[in-house]
PDB file of C-alpha atoms in Angstrom:
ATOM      1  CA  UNK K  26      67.604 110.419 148.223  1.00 62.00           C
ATOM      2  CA  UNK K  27      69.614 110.167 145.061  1.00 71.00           C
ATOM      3  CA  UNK K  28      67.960 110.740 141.923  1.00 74.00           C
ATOM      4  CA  UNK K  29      68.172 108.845 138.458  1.00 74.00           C
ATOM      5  CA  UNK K  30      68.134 110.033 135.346  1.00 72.00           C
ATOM      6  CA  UNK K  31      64.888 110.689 133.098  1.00 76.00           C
ATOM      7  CA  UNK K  32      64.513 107.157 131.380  1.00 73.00           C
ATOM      8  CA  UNK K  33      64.080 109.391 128.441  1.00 76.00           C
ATOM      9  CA  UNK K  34      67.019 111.337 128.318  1.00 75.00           C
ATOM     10  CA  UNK K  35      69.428 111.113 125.617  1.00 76.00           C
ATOM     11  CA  UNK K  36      72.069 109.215 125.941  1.00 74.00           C
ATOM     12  CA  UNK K  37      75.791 110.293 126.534  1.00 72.00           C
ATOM     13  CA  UNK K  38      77.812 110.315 123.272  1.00 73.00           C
ATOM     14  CA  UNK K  39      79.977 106.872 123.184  1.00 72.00           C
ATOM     15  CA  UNK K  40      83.872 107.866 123.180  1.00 70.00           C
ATOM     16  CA  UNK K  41      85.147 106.805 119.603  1.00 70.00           C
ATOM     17  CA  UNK K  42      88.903 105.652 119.248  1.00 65.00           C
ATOM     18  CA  UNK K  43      90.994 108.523 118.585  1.00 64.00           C
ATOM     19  CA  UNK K  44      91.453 107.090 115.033  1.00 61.00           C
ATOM     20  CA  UNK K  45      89.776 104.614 113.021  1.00 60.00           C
ATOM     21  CA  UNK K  46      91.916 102.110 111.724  1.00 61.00           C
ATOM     22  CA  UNK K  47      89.791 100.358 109.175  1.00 60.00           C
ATOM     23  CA  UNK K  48      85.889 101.435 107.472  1.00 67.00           C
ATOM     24  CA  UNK K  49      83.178  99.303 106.804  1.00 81.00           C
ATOM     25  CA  UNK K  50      83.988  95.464 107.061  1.00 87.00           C
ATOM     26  CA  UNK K  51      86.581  94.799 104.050  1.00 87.00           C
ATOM     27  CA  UNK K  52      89.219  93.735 106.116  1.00 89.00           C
ATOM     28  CA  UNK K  53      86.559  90.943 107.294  1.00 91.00           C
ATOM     29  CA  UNK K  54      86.070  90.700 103.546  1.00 92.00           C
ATOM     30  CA  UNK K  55      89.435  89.751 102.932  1.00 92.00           C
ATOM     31  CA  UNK K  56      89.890  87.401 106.265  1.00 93.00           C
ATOM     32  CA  UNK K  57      86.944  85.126 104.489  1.00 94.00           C
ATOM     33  CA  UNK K  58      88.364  85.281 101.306  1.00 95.00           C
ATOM     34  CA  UNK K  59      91.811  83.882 102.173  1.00 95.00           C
ATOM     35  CA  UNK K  60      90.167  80.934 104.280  1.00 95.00           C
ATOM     36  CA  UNK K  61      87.670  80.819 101.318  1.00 96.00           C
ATOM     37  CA  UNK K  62      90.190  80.834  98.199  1.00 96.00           C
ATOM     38  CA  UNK K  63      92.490  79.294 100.202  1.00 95.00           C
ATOM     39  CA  UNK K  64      90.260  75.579 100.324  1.00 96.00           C
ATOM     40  CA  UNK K  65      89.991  76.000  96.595  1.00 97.00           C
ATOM     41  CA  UNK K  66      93.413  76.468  95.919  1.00 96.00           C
ATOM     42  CA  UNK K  67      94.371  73.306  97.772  1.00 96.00           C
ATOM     43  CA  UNK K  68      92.546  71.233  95.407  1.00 96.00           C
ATOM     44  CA  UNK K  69      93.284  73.645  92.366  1.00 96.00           C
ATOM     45  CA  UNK K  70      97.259  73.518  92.846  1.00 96.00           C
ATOM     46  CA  UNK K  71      97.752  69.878  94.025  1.00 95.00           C
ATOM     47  CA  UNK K  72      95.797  69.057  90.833  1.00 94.00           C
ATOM     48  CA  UNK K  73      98.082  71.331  89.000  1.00 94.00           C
ATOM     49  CA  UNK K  74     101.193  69.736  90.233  1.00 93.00           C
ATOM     50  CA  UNK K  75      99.830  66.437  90.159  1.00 93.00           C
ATOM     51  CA  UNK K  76      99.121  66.409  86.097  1.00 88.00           C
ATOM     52  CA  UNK K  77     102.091  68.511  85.657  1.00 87.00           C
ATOM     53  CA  UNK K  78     104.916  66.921  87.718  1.00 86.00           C
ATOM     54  CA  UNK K  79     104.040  63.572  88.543  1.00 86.00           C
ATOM     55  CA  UNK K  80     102.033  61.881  86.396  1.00 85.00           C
ATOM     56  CA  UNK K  81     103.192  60.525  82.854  1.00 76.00           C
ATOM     57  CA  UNK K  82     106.776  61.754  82.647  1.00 81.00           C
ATOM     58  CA  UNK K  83     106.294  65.030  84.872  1.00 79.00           C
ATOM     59  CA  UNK K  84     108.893  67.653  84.345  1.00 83.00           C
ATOM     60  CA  UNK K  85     110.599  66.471  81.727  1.00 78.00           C
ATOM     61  CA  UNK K  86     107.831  66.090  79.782  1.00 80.00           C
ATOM     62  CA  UNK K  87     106.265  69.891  79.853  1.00 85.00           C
ATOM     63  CA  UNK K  88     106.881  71.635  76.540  1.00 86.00           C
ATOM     64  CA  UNK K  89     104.851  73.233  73.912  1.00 87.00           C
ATOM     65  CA  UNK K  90     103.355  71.022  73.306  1.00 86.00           C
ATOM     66  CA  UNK K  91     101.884  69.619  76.637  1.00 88.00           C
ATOM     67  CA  UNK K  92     100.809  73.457  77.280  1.00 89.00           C
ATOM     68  CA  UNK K  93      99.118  72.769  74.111  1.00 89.00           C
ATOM     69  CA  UNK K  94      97.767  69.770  74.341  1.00 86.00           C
ATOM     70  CA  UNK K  95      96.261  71.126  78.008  1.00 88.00           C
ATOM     71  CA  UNK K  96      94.693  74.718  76.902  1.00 90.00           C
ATOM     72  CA  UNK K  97      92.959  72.522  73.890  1.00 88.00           C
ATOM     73  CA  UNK K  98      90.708  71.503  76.348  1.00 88.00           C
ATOM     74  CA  UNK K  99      88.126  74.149  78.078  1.00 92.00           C
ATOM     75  CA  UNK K 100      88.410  72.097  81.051  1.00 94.00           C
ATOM     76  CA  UNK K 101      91.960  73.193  81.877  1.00 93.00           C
ATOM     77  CA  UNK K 102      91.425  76.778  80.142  1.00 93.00           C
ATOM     78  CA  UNK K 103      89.118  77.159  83.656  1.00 95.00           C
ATOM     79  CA  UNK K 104      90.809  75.904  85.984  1.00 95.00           C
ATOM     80  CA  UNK K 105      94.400  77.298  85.059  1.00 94.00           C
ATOM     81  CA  UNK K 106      91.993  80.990  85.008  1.00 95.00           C
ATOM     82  CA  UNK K 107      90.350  80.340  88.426  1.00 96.00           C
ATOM     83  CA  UNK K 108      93.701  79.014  89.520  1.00 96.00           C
ATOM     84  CA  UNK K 109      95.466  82.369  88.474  1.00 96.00           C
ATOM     85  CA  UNK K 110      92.703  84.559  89.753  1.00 97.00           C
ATOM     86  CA  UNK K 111      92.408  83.158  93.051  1.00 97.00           C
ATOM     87  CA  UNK K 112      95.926  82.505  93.453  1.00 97.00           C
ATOM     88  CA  UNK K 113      96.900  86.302  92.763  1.00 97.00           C
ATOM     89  CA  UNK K 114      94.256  87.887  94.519  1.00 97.00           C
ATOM     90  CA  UNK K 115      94.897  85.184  97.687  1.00 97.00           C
ATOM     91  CA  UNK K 116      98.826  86.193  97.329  1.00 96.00           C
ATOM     92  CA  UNK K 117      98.669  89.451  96.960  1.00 97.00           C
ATOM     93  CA  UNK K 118      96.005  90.026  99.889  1.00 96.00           C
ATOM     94  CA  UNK K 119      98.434  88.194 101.801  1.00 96.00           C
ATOM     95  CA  UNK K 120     101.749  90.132 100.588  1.00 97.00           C
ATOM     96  CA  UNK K 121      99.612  93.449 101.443  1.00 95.00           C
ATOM     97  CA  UNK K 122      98.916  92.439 104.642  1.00 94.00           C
ATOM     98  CA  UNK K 123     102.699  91.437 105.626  1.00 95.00           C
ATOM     99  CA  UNK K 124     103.330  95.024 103.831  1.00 95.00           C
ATOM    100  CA  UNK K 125     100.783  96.925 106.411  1.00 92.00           C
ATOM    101  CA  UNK K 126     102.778  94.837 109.334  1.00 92.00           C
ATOM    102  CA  UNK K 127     106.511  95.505 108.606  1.00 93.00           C
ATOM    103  CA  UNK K 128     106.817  99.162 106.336  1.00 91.00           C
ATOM    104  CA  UNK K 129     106.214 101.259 109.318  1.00 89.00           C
ATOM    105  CA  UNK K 130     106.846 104.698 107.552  1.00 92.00           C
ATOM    106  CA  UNK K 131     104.122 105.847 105.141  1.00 92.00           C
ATOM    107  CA  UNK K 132     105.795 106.575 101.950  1.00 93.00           C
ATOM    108  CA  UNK K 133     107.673 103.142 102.189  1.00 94.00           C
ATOM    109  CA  UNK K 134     104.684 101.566 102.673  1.00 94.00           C
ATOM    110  CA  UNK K 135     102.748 103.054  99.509  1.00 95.00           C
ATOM    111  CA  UNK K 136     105.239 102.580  97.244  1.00 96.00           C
ATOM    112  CA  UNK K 137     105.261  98.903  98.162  1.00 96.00           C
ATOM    113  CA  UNK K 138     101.532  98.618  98.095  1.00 96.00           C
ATOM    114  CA  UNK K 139     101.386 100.499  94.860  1.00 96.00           C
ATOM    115  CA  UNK K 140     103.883  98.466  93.134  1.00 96.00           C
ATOM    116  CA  UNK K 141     102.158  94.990  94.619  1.00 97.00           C
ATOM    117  CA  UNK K 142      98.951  96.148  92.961  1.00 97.00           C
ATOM    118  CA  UNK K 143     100.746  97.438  89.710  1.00 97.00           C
ATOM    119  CA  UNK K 144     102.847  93.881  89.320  1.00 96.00           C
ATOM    120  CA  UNK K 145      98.579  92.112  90.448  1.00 97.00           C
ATOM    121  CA  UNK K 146      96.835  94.383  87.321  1.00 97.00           C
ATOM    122  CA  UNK K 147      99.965  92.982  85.070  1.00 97.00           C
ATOM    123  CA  UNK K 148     100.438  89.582  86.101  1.00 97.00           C
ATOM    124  CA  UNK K 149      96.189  88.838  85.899  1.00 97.00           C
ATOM    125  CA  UNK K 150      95.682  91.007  82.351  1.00 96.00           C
ATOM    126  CA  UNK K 151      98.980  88.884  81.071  1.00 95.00           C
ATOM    127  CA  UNK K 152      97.687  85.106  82.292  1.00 95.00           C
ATOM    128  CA  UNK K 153      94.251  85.907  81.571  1.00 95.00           C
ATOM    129  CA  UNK K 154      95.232  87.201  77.851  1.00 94.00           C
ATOM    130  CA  UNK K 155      97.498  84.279  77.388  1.00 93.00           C
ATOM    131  CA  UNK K 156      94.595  82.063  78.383  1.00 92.00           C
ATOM    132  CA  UNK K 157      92.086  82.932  75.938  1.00 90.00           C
ATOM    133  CA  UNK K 158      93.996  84.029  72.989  1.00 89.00           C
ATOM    134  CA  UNK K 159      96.444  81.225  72.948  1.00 86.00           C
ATOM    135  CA  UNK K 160      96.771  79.620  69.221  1.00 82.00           C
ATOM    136  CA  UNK K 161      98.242  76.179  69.977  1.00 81.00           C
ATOM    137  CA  UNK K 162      99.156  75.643  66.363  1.00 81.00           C
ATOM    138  CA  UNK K 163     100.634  78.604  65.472  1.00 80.00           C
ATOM    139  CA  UNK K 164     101.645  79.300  61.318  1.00 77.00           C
ATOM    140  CA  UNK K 165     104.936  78.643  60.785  1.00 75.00           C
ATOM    141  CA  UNK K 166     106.188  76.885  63.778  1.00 76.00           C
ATOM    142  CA  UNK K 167     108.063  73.601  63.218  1.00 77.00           C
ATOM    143  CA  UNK K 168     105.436  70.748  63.469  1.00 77.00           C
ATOM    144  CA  UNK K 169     107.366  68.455  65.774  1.00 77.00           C
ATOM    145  CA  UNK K 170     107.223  71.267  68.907  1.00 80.00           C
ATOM    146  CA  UNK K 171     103.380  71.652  68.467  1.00 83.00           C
ATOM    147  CA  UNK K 172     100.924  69.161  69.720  1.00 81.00           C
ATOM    148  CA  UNK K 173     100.052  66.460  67.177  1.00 79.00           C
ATOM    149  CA  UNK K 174      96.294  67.220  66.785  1.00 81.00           C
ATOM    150  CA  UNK K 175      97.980  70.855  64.581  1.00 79.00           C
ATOM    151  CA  UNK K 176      99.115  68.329  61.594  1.00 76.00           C
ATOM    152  CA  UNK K 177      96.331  65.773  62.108  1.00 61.00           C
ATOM    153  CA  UNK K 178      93.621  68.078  61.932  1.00 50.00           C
TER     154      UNK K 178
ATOM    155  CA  UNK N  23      93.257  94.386 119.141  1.00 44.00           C
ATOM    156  CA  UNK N  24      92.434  93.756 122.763  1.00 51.00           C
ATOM    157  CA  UNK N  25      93.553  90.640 124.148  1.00 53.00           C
ATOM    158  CA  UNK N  26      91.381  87.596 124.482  1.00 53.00           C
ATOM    159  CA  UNK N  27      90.743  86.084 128.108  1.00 51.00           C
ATOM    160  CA  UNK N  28      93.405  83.330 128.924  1.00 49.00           C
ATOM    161  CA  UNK N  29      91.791  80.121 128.345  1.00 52.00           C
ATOM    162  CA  UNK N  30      90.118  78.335 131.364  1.00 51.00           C
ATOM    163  CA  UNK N  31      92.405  75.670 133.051  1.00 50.00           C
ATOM    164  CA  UNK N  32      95.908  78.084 132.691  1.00 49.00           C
ATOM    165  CA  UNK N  33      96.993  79.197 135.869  1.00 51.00           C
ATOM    166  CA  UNK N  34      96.548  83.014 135.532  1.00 52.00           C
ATOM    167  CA  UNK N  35     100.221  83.411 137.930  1.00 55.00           C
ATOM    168  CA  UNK N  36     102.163  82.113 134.564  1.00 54.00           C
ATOM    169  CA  UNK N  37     105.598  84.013 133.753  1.00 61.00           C
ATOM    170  CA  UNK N  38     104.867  83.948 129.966  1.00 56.00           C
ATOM    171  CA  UNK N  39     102.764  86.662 128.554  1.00 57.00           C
ATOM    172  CA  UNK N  40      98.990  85.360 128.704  1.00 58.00           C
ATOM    173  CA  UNK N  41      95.901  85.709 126.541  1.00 58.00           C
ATOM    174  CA  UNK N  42      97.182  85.012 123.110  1.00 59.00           C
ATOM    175  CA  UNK N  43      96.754  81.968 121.203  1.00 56.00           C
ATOM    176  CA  UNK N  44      99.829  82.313 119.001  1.00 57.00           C
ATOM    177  CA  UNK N  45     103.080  83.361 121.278  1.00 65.00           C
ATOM    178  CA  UNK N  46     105.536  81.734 121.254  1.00 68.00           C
ATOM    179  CA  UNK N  47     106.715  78.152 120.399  1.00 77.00           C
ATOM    180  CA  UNK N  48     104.683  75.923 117.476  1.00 80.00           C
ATOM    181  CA  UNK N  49     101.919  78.487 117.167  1.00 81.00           C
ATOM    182  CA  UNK N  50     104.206  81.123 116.034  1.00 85.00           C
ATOM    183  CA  UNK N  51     107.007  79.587 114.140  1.00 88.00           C
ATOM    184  CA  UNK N  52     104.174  77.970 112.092  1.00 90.00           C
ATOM    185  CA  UNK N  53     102.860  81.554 112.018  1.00 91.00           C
ATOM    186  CA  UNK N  54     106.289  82.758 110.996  1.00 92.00           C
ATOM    187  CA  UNK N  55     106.653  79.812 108.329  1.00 93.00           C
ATOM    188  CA  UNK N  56     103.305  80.347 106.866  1.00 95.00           C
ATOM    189  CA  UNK N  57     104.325  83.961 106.506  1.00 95.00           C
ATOM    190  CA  UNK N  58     107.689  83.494 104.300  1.00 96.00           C
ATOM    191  CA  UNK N  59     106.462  80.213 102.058  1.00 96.00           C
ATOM    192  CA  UNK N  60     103.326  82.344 101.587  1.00 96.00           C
ATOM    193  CA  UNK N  61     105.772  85.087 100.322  1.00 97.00           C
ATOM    194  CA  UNK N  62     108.024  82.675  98.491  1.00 96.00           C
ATOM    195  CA  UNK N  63     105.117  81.189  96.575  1.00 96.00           C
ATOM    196  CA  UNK N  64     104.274  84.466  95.422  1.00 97.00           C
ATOM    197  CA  UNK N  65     106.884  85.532  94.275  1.00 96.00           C
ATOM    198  CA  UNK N  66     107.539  81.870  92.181  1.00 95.00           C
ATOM    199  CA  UNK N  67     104.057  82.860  90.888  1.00 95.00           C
ATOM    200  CA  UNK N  68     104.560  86.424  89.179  1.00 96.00           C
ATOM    201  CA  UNK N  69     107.757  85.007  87.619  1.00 94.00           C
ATOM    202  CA  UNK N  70     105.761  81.560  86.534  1.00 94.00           C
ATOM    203  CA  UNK N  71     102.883  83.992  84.549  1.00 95.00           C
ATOM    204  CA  UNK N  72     105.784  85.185  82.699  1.00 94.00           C
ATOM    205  CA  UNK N  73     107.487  81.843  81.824  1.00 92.00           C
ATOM    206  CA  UNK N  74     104.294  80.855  80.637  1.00 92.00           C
ATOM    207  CA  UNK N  75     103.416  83.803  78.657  1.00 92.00           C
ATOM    208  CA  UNK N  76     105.747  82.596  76.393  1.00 91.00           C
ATOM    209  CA  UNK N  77     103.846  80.175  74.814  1.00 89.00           C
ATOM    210  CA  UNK N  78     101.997  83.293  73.218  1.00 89.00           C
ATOM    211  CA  UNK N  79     105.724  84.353  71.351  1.00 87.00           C
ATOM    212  CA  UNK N  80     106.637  80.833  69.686  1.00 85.00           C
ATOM    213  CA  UNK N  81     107.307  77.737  70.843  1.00 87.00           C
ATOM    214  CA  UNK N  82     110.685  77.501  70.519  1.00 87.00           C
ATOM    215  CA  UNK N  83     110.544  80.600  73.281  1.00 89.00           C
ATOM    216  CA  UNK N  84     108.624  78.629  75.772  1.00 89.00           C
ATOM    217  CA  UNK N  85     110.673  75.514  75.059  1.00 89.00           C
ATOM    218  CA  UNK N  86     114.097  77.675  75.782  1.00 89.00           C
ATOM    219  CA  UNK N  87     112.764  79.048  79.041  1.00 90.00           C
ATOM    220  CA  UNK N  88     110.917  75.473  80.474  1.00 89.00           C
ATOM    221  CA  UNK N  89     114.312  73.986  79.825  1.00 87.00           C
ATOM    222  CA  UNK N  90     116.380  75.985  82.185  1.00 86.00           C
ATOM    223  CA  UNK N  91     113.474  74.576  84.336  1.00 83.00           C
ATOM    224  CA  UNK N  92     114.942  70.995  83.927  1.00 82.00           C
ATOM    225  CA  UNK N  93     118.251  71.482  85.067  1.00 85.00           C
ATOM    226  CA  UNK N  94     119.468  70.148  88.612  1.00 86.00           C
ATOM    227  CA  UNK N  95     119.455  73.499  90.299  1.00 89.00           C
ATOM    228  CA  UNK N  96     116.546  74.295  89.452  1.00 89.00           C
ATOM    229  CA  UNK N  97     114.677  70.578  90.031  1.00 87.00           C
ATOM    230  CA  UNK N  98     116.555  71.364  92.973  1.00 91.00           C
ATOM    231  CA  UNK N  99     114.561  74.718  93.782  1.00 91.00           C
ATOM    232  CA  UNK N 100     111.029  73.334  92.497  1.00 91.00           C
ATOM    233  CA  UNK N 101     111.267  70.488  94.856  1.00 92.00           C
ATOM    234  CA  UNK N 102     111.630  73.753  97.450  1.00 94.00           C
ATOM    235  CA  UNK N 103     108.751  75.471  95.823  1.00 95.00           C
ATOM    236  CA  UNK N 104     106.722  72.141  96.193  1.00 95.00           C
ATOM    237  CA  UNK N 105     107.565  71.713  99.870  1.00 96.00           C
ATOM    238  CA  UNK N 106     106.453  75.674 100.453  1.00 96.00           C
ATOM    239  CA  UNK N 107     103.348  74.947  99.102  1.00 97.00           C
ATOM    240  CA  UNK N 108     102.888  71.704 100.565  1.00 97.00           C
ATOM    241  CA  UNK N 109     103.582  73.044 104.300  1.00 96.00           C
ATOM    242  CA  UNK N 110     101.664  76.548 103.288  1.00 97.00           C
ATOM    243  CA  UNK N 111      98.729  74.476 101.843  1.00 96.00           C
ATOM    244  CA  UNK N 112      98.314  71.991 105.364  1.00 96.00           C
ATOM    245  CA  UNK N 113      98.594  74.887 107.480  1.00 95.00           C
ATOM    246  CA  UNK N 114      96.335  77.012 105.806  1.00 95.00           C
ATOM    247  CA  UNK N 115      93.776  73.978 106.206  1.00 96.00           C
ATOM    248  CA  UNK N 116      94.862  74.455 110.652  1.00 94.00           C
ATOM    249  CA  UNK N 117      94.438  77.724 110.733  1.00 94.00           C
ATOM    250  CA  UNK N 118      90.763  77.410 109.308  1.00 95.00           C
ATOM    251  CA  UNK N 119      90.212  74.904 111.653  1.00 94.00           C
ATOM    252  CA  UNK N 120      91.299  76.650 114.510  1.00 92.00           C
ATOM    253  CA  UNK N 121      89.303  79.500 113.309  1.00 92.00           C
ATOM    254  CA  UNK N 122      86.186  77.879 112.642  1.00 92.00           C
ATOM    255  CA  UNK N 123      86.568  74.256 114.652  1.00 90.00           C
ATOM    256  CA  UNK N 124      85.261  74.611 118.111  1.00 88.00           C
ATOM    257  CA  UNK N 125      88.102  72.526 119.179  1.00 89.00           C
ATOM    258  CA  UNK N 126      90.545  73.993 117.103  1.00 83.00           C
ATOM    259  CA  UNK N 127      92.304  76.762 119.685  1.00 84.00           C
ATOM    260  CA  UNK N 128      92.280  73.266 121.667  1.00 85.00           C
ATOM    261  CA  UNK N 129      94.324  71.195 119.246  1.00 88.00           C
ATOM    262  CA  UNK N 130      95.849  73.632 117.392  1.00 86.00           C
ATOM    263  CA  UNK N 131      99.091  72.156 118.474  1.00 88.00           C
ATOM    264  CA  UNK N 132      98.242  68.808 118.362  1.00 92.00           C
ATOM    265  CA  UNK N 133      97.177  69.484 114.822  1.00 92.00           C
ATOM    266  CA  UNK N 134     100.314  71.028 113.764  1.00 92.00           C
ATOM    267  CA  UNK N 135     102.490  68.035 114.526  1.00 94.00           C
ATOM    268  CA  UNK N 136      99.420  66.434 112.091  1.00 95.00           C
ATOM    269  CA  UNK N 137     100.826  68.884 109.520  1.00 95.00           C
ATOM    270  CA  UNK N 138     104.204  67.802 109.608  1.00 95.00           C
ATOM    271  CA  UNK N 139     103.074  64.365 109.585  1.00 96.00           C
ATOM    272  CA  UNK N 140     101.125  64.971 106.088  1.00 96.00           C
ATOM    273  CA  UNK N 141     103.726  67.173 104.769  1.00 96.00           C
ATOM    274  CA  UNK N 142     106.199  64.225 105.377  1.00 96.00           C
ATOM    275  CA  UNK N 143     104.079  62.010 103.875  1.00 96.00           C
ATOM    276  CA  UNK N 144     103.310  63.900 100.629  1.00 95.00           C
ATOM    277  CA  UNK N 145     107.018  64.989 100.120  1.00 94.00           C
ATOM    278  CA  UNK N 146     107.890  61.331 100.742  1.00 95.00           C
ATOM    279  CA  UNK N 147     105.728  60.153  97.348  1.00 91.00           C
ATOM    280  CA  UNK N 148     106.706  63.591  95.590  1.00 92.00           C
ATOM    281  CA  UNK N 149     110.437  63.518  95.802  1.00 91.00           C
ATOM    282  CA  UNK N 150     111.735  60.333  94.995  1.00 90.00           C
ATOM    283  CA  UNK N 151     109.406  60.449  91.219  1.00 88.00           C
ATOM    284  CA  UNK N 152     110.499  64.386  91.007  1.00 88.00           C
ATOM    285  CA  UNK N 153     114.285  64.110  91.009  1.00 88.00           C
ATOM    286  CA  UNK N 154     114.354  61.013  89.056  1.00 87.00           C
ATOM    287  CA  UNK N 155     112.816  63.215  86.829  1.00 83.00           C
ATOM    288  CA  UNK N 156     115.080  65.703  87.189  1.00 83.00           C
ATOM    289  CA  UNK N 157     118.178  63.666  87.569  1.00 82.00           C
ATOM    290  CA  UNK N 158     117.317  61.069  84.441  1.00 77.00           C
ATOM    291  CA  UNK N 159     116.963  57.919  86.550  1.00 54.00           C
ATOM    292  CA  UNK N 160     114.410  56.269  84.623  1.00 46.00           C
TER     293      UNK N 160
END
């Protein structure tokens, strides 16, 4: 007659891995986010490209002056923000990832990581700034490079 | 990461190594080129922040800078940066499909060849407009 344990017994500890790779679920986190962002983007950048190199006289026409004439608007204040916001955080999520695959030895790998996040903190403070503290007719400046609503106004 | 179970229908005696989605042929060279224009378009992006943070100096600054952006070499490179993000942009749309498409792991090939086909299409009504641009035909 074999005998079974007492139903009530505790149970055996669970073996853990011998180290854990990752806590909590950021990583899952992040794997939304990139599918996420990455559907926004889509429409965010073909817009951008759209208005900026195809329609009207596309590259050749970008100046000043266009900039201007775009950032007058709050309309294209937003999306250029989301655009850089989602964009950064999207690239360099993806750039830290490629980072964790390829810089095998540890003190390669922070100093990439840290200098990814350093050139992320500059990159969003600088667009964002630029954004919302942009003058479009600034004193001084030649009329004929700023957009004509500067001398009509 | 363990590896999945080999999908129903392949023969479990194949030579190649089973149970992953991406070995190999179009799953991972689209891997692999989803991976570098990712990293390309990145790295366009710090430097673009910067070009157009120079709209906050003057405007002759900005005006300077976006005309190196005219010349042929570099109408040459954009048209590059527009195919990255053309390709990156469809295959980030498969990948989400085969992640969250029941079918997706299914067609995932099937809808790569879709990719192409789109990012044909797209750089087929971008080019032509963008280097006449560029190059002054018009």
């Amino acid at each position: 007659m074999t005998t079974i344990a007492d139903p009530k017994a505790p149970r055996p500890p669970k073996p853990r891995p011998a180290r854990l790779t990752t806590r909590g679920n950021t990583e899952l986190y992040g794997w939304v986010f990139m599918r996420a962002s990455g559907v926004i983007l889509v429409v965010l950048i073909f817009g951008h490209l759209f208005v900026n190199l195809v329609a009207g006289e596309g590259i050749s026409a970008i100046d000043f002056g266009f900039v201007a004439g775009k950032w007058a608007s709050p309309f294209w204040q937003i999306w250029d923000l989301l655009m850089l916001w989602l964009a950064m955080i999207h690239g360099t999520n993806g750039v830290r990832t490629i980072i964790n695959d390829y810089a095998e030895r540890d003190g390669v790998r922070l100093a990439l990581k840290a200098s990814l996040y350093l050139a992320f903190v500059v990159v969003v403070v600088l667009g964002t700034l630029v954004i919302f503290t942009f003058d479009p007719c600034p004193a001084g400046s030649p009329a004929d490079l700023l957009p004509s609503f500067c001398t009509t106004a | 990461m363990p590896a999945a179970p080999a999908p129903s229908g392949v023969p479990a005696t194949r030579k190649v190594p089973a149970g992953t989605l991406y070995r190999g042929r179009e799953g991972m060279w689209s891997w692999v080129a989803h991976r570098v224009t990712g990293v390309a378009i990145f790295f366009f992006l710090l430097v673009h922040v910067l070009d157009t943070s120079l709209v906050r100096v003057s405007p002759e600054a900005y005006n300077d800078v976006i005309g190196t952006y005219k010349n042929p070499i570099m109408g040459l490179g954009e048209a590059g940066l527009v195919a990255a993000i053309v390709f990156h942009a469809f295959n980030g749309i498969r990948i989400i499909l085969v992640d969250f498409w029941a079918k997706g792991p299914k067609y995932q090939r099937v809808m790569l060849w879709v990719v192409m086909g789109l990012f044909a299409v797209t750089m087929a009504g971008f080019l032509p407009r963008h280097l006449m641009h560029v190059f002054g035909g018009e």
